[in-house]
Amino acid sequence: RSSFIYNGKDQQPEITVRGLTEGKDYLVIFKETSWSDVGTYTVDIVGRSIWKETITKTFTITKAPSVVTLVPEPLSLTYNGDQQTLIAAGDATGGTLLYSLDNSSYNTTLPAATAAGSYTVYYMVQGDSNHKDAEPETVTVVIAKKDIVISGIQAQDKVFDRSAEATLVYDAVVFDGIVEGDALTVTAKGTFADANAGKDKQVAVSELKLAGTSIANYRLAP
């Protein structure tokens, strides 16, 4: 056997020469004092009697696999305008757990994001001197859209026209839940309770639709 896999312990080959006795006919000389770490090691087999040659043999200890012992867990997140850490840290043996959002640039910093959406977090173990790098794995994390409650939509007065359709005014609209600095608009359909003329008539507001530069981070509250 000329190769071993790293296991944290000294690993030395058993060497025999057919028909000869070790110590009497030959000596086995291990050149290195420790045979535990990954590397190439040398053994001299030195003849002492009938056979008096010296043979040098090399043996290798190869890297063991690194292992993820604690898988990073996605956090439960909702958009709040701030950068948020996406996962709870994982753990590994045989190396350092690294993270990435692009499967290219890896580091030990836990990935973070601001905008609502779905994110793929890549993680892998960067093996140490005695362990291999692990293949990347992934976990999906979602930053949910923030719920918005709308109030302050008003209806314009109108002259009787046999229609119950109302023209809505949005000047006093309030977006309850919006993050400071974000921008939203809303449109809706307004309908009077009936088409008859009258005062203080009820207006039903329906089919609300959000828009604006920050729309991707919000949804109407259920």
PDB file of N, CA and C in Angstrom, residues 113-174:
ATOM      1  N   ALA A 113     -28.608  41.248   2.037  1.00  0.00           N
ATOM      2  CA  ALA A 113     -29.271  41.929   0.921  1.00  0.00           C
ATOM      3  C   ALA A 113     -30.335  42.855   1.485  1.00  0.00           C
ATOM      4  N   THR A 114     -30.792  43.782   0.650  1.00  0.00           N
ATOM      5  CA  THR A 114     -31.778  44.774   1.072  1.00  0.00           C
ATOM      6  C   THR A 114     -33.129  44.572   0.399  1.00  0.00           C
ATOM      7  N   ALA A 115     -33.142  44.434  -0.905  1.00  0.00           N
ATOM      8  CA  ALA A 115     -34.393  44.411  -1.664  1.00  0.00           C
ATOM      9  C   ALA A 115     -35.175  43.123  -1.432  1.00  0.00           C
ATOM     10  N   ALA A 116     -36.494  43.231  -1.515  1.00  0.00           N
ATOM     11  CA  ALA A 116     -37.328  42.041  -1.461  1.00  0.00           C
ATOM     12  C   ALA A 116     -37.047  41.164  -2.675  1.00  0.00           C
ATOM     13  N   GLY A 117     -37.094  39.849  -2.459  1.00  0.00           N
ATOM     14  CA  GLY A 117     -36.844  38.937  -3.563  1.00  0.00           C
ATOM     15  C   GLY A 117     -36.297  37.615  -3.071  1.00  0.00           C
ATOM     16  N   SER A 118     -35.997  36.736  -4.010  1.00  0.00           N
ATOM     17  CA  SER A 118     -35.448  35.417  -3.713  1.00  0.00           C
ATOM     18  C   SER A 118     -33.946  35.414  -3.999  1.00  0.00           C
ATOM     19  N   TYR A 119     -33.181  34.895  -3.067  1.00  0.00           N
ATOM     20  CA  TYR A 119     -31.719  34.889  -3.183  1.00  0.00           C
ATOM     21  C   TYR A 119     -31.201  33.459  -3.047  1.00  0.00           C
ATOM     22  N   THR A 120     -30.239  33.117  -3.878  1.00  0.00           N
ATOM     23  CA  THR A 120     -29.536  31.845  -3.757  1.00  0.00           C
ATOM     24  C   THR A 120     -28.211  32.095  -3.050  1.00  0.00           C
ATOM     25  N   VAL A 121     -28.057  31.493  -1.885  1.00  0.00           N
ATOM     26  CA  VAL A 121     -26.811  31.609  -1.134  1.00  0.00           C
ATOM     27  C   VAL A 121     -25.994  30.333  -1.367  1.00  0.00           C
ATOM     28  N   TYR A 122     -24.778  30.500  -1.851  1.00  0.00           N
ATOM     29  CA  TYR A 122     -23.861  29.382  -2.050  1.00  0.00           C
ATOM     30  C   TYR A 122     -22.951  29.260  -0.829  1.00  0.00           C
ATOM     31  N   TYR A 123     -22.655  28.028  -0.458  1.00  0.00           N
ATOM     32  CA  TYR A 123     -21.704  27.819   0.634  1.00  0.00           C
ATOM     33  C   TYR A 123     -20.833  26.609   0.325  1.00  0.00           C
ATOM     34  N   MET A 124     -19.604  26.661   0.781  1.00  0.00           N
ATOM     35  CA  MET A 124     -18.663  25.571   0.549  1.00  0.00           C
ATOM     36  C   MET A 124     -17.607  25.579   1.645  1.00  0.00           C
ATOM     37  N   VAL A 125     -16.975  24.444   1.825  1.00  0.00           N
ATOM     38  CA  VAL A 125     -15.867  24.361   2.780  1.00  0.00           C
ATOM     39  C   VAL A 125     -14.559  24.528   2.026  1.00  0.00           C
ATOM     40  N   GLN A 126     -13.777  25.512   2.440  1.00  0.00           N
ATOM     41  CA  GLN A 126     -12.406  25.651   1.927  1.00  0.00           C
ATOM     42  C   GLN A 126     -11.527  24.794   2.816  1.00  0.00           C
ATOM     43  N   GLY A 127     -11.043  23.697   2.261  1.00  0.00           N
ATOM     44  CA  GLY A 127     -10.290  22.747   3.068  1.00  0.00           C
ATOM     45  C   GLY A 127      -8.982  23.309   3.582  1.00  0.00           C
ATOM     46  N   ASP A 128      -8.543  22.779   4.724  1.00  0.00           N
ATOM     47  CA  ASP A 128      -7.249  23.165   5.268  1.00  0.00           C
ATOM     48  C   ASP A 128      -6.160  22.311   4.613  1.00  0.00           C
ATOM     49  N   SER A 129      -4.979  22.335   5.178  1.00  0.00           N
ATOM     50  CA  SER A 129      -3.847  21.649   4.542  1.00  0.00           C
ATOM     51  C   SER A 129      -4.029  20.129   4.472  1.00  0.00           C
ATOM     52  N   ASN A 130      -4.939  19.601   5.275  1.00  0.00           N
ATOM     53  CA  ASN A 130      -5.139  18.159   5.301  1.00  0.00           C
ATOM     54  C   ASN A 130      -6.498  17.726   4.751  1.00  0.00           C
ATOM     55  N   HIS A 131      -7.278  18.670   4.255  1.00  0.00           N
ATOM     56  CA  HIS A 131      -8.620  18.346   3.765  1.00  0.00           C
ATOM     57  C   HIS A 131      -8.878  19.007   2.413  1.00  0.00           C
ATOM     58  N   LYS A 132      -9.691  18.351   1.611  1.00  0.00           N
ATOM     59  CA  LYS A 132     -10.063  18.875   0.302  1.00  0.00           C
ATOM     60  C   LYS A 132     -11.111  19.979   0.440  1.00  0.00           C
ATOM     61  N   ASP A 133     -11.172  20.843  -0.584  1.00  0.00           N
ATOM     62  CA  ASP A 133     -12.304  21.760  -0.697  1.00  0.00           C
ATOM     63  C   ASP A 133     -13.559  20.947  -0.990  1.00  0.00           C
ATOM     64  N   ALA A 134     -14.685  21.391  -0.453  1.00  0.00           N
ATOM     65  CA  ALA A 134     -15.961  20.735  -0.738  1.00  0.00           C
ATOM     66  C   ALA A 134     -16.650  21.425  -1.911  1.00  0.00           C
ATOM     67  N   GLU A 135     -17.473  20.684  -2.608  1.00  0.00           N
ATOM     68  CA  GLU A 135     -18.252  21.261  -3.704  1.00  0.00           C
ATOM     69  C   GLU A 135     -19.299  22.226  -3.138  1.00  0.00           C
ATOM     70  N   PRO A 136     -19.564  23.336  -3.848  1.00  0.00           N
ATOM     71  CA  PRO A 136     -20.564  24.292  -3.358  1.00  0.00           C
ATOM     72  C   PRO A 136     -21.957  23.661  -3.252  1.00  0.00           C
ATOM     73  N   GLU A 137     -22.677  24.091  -2.244  1.00  0.00           N
ATOM     74  CA  GLU A 137     -24.091  23.749  -2.090  1.00  0.00           C
ATOM     75  C   GLU A 137     -24.870  25.054  -1.970  1.00  0.00           C
ATOM     76  N   THR A 138     -26.195  24.962  -2.022  1.00  0.00           N
ATOM     77  CA  THR A 138     -26.996  26.181  -2.018  1.00  0.00           C
ATOM     78  C   THR A 138     -28.157  26.106  -1.028  1.00  0.00           C
ATOM     79  N   VAL A 139     -28.604  27.274  -0.627  1.00  0.00           N
ATOM     80  CA  VAL A 139     -29.839  27.417   0.142  1.00  0.00           C
ATOM     81  C   VAL A 139     -30.553  28.652  -0.400  1.00  0.00           C
ATOM     82  N   THR A 140     -31.865  28.571  -0.521  1.00  0.00           N
ATOM     83  CA  THR A 140     -32.654  29.685  -1.050  1.00  0.00           C
ATOM     84  C   THR A 140     -33.267  30.487   0.098  1.00  0.00           C
ATOM     85  N   VAL A 141     -33.124  31.805   0.004  1.00  0.00           N
ATOM     86  CA  VAL A 141     -33.634  32.704   1.040  1.00  0.00           C
ATOM     87  C   VAL A 141     -34.536  33.743   0.384  1.00  0.00           C
ATOM     88  N   VAL A 142     -35.666  34.036   1.023  1.00  0.00           N
ATOM     89  CA  VAL A 142     -36.606  35.022   0.497  1.00  0.00           C
ATOM     90  C   VAL A 142     -36.725  36.193   1.469  1.00  0.00           C
ATOM     91  N   ILE A 143     -36.560  37.408   0.937  1.00  0.00           N
ATOM     92  CA  ILE A 143     -36.952  38.614   1.672  1.00  0.00           C
ATOM     93  C   ILE A 143     -38.350  38.965   1.171  1.00  0.00           C
ATOM     94  N   ALA A 144     -39.333  38.830   2.040  1.00  0.00           N
ATOM     95  CA  ALA A 144     -40.722  39.048   1.639  1.00  0.00           C
ATOM     96  C   ALA A 144     -41.007  40.535   1.431  1.00  0.00           C
ATOM     97  N   LYS A 145     -41.977  40.816   0.577  1.00  0.00           N
ATOM     98  CA  LYS A 145     -42.415  42.192   0.391  1.00  0.00           C
ATOM     99  C   LYS A 145     -43.121  42.696   1.651  1.00  0.00           C
ATOM    100  N   LYS A 146     -42.997  43.985   1.921  1.00  0.00           N
ATOM    101  CA  LYS A 146     -43.606  44.598   3.095  1.00  0.00           C
ATOM    102  C   LYS A 146     -45.065  44.933   2.798  1.00  0.00           C
ATOM    103  N   ASP A 147     -45.932  44.649   3.766  1.00  0.00           N
ATOM    104  CA  ASP A 147     -47.349  44.956   3.599  1.00  0.00           C
ATOM    105  C   ASP A 147     -47.609  46.454   3.747  1.00  0.00           C
ATOM    106  N   ILE A 148     -48.465  46.972   2.885  1.00  0.00           N
ATOM    107  CA  ILE A 148     -48.844  48.386   2.899  1.00  0.00           C
ATOM    108  C   ILE A 148     -50.361  48.499   3.090  1.00  0.00           C
ATOM    109  N   VAL A 149     -50.762  49.374   3.996  1.00  0.00           N
ATOM    110  CA  VAL A 149     -52.181  49.700   4.167  1.00  0.00           C
ATOM    111  C   VAL A 149     -52.406  51.120   3.657  1.00  0.00           C
ATOM    112  N   ILE A 150     -53.377  51.266   2.773  1.00  0.00           N
ATOM    113  CA  ILE A 150     -53.628  52.560   2.131  1.00  0.00           C
ATOM    114  C   ILE A 150     -54.883  53.205   2.706  1.00  0.00           C
ATOM    115  N   SER A 151     -54.762  54.485   3.003  1.00  0.00           N
ATOM    116  CA  SER A 151     -55.919  55.273   3.438  1.00  0.00           C
ATOM    117  C   SER A 151     -55.834  56.661   2.808  1.00  0.00           C
ATOM    118  N   GLY A 152     -56.922  57.428   2.908  1.00  0.00           N
ATOM    119  CA  GLY A 152     -56.910  58.814   2.437  1.00  0.00           C
ATOM    120  C   GLY A 152     -57.314  59.012   0.999  1.00  0.00           C
ATOM    121  N   ILE A 153     -57.774  57.952   0.311  1.00  0.00           N
ATOM    122  CA  ILE A 153     -58.275  58.141  -1.051  1.00  0.00           C
ATOM    123  C   ILE A 153     -59.629  58.848  -0.971  1.00  0.00           C
ATOM    124  N   GLN A 154     -59.802  59.888  -1.746  1.00  0.00           N
ATOM    125  CA  GLN A 154     -61.039  60.665  -1.736  1.00  0.00           C
ATOM    126  C   GLN A 154     -61.696  60.638  -3.108  1.00  0.00           C
ATOM    127  N   ALA A 155     -62.996  60.987  -3.124  1.00  0.00           N
ATOM    128  CA  ALA A 155     -63.733  61.039  -4.385  1.00  0.00           C
ATOM    129  C   ALA A 155     -64.174  62.473  -4.682  1.00  0.00           C
ATOM    130  N   GLN A 156     -64.117  62.843  -5.946  1.00  0.00           N
ATOM    131  CA  GLN A 156     -64.582  64.168  -6.363  1.00  0.00           C
ATOM    132  C   GLN A 156     -66.113  64.204  -6.460  1.00  0.00           C
ATOM    133  N   ASP A 157     -66.665  65.413  -6.165  1.00  0.00           N
ATOM    134  CA  ASP A 157     -68.079  65.619  -6.447  1.00  0.00           C
ATOM    135  C   ASP A 157     -68.297  65.532  -7.961  1.00  0.00           C
ATOM    136  N   LYS A 158     -69.497  65.200  -8.370  1.00  0.00           N
ATOM    137  CA  LYS A 158     -69.802  65.126  -9.795  1.00  0.00           C
ATOM    138  C   LYS A 158     -71.248  65.561 -10.055  1.00  0.00           C
ATOM    139  N   VAL A 159     -71.529  65.926 -11.258  1.00  0.00           N
ATOM    140  CA  VAL A 159     -72.875  66.251 -11.705  1.00  0.00           C
ATOM    141  C   VAL A 159     -73.540  64.965 -12.183  1.00  0.00           C
ATOM    142  N   PHE A 160     -74.804  64.802 -11.829  1.00  0.00           N
ATOM    143  CA  PHE A 160     -75.558  63.612 -12.216  1.00  0.00           C
ATOM    144  C   PHE A 160     -75.391  63.317 -13.707  1.00  0.00           C
ATOM    145  N   ASP A 161     -74.973  62.093 -14.015  1.00  0.00           N
ATOM    146  CA  ASP A 161     -74.769  61.703 -15.416  1.00  0.00           C
ATOM    147  C   ASP A 161     -75.246  60.281 -15.688  1.00  0.00           C
ATOM    148  N   ARG A 162     -76.123  59.766 -14.780  1.00  0.00           N
ATOM    149  CA  ARG A 162     -76.675  58.410 -14.892  1.00  0.00           C
ATOM    150  C   ARG A 162     -75.610  57.311 -14.674  1.00  0.00           C
ATOM    151  N   SER A 163     -74.405  57.694 -14.256  1.00  0.00           N
ATOM    152  CA  SER A 163     -73.330  56.726 -14.000  1.00  0.00           C
ATOM    153  C   SER A 163     -72.939  56.754 -12.528  1.00  0.00           C
ATOM    154  N   ALA A 164     -72.600  55.595 -11.992  1.00  0.00           N
ATOM    155  CA  ALA A 164     -72.140  55.516 -10.601  1.00  0.00           C
ATOM    156  C   ALA A 164     -70.623  55.627 -10.488  1.00  0.00           C
ATOM    157  N   GLU A 165     -69.976  55.816 -11.599  1.00  0.00           N
ATOM    158  CA  GLU A 165     -68.512  55.899 -11.579  1.00  0.00           C
ATOM    159  C   GLU A 165     -68.051  57.155 -10.851  1.00  0.00           C
ATOM    160  N   ALA A 166     -67.053  56.998  -9.982  1.00  0.00           N
ATOM    161  CA  ALA A 166     -66.506  58.126  -9.214  1.00  0.00           C
ATOM    162  C   ALA A 166     -65.072  58.382  -9.637  1.00  0.00           C
ATOM    163  N   THR A 167     -64.703  59.660  -9.686  1.00  0.00           N
ATOM    164  CA  THR A 167     -63.321  60.047  -9.952  1.00  0.00           C
ATOM    165  C   THR A 167     -62.595  60.190  -8.629  1.00  0.00           C
ATOM    166  N   LEU A 168     -61.530  59.451  -8.453  1.00  0.00           N
ATOM    167  CA  LEU A 168     -60.807  59.437  -7.185  1.00  0.00           C
ATOM    168  C   LEU A 168     -59.671  60.450  -7.184  1.00  0.00           C
ATOM    169  N   VAL A 169     -59.371  60.952  -5.981  1.00  0.00           N
ATOM    170  CA  VAL A 169     -58.303  61.921  -5.776  1.00  0.00           C
ATOM    171  C   VAL A 169     -57.314  61.310  -4.792  1.00  0.00           C
ATOM    172  N   TYR A 170     -56.012  61.398  -5.124  1.00  0.00           N
ATOM    173  CA  TYR A 170     -54.989  60.712  -4.329  1.00  0.00           C
ATOM    174  C   TYR A 170     -54.059  61.676  -3.591  1.00  0.00           C
ATOM    175  N   ASP A 171     -54.431  62.961  -3.550  1.00  0.00           N
ATOM    176  CA  ASP A 171     -53.538  63.954  -2.944  1.00  0.00           C
ATOM    177  C   ASP A 171     -53.266  63.679  -1.468  1.00  0.00           C
ATOM    178  N   ALA A 172     -54.211  63.104  -0.765  1.00  0.00           N
ATOM    179  CA  ALA A 172     -54.068  62.897   0.687  1.00  0.00           C
ATOM    180  C   ALA A 172     -53.824  61.432   1.052  1.00  0.00           C
ATOM    181  N   VAL A 173     -53.409  60.657   0.065  1.00  0.00           N
ATOM    182  CA  VAL A 173     -53.191  59.227   0.323  1.00  0.00           C
ATOM    183  C   VAL A 173     -52.073  59.022   1.346  1.00  0.00           C
ATOM    184  N   VAL A 174     -52.299  58.075   2.256  1.00  0.00           N
ATOM    185  CA  VAL A 174     -51.293  57.672   3.249  1.00  0.00           C
ATOM    186  C   VAL A 174     -50.938  56.207   2.997  1.00  0.00           C
TER     187      VAL A 174
END
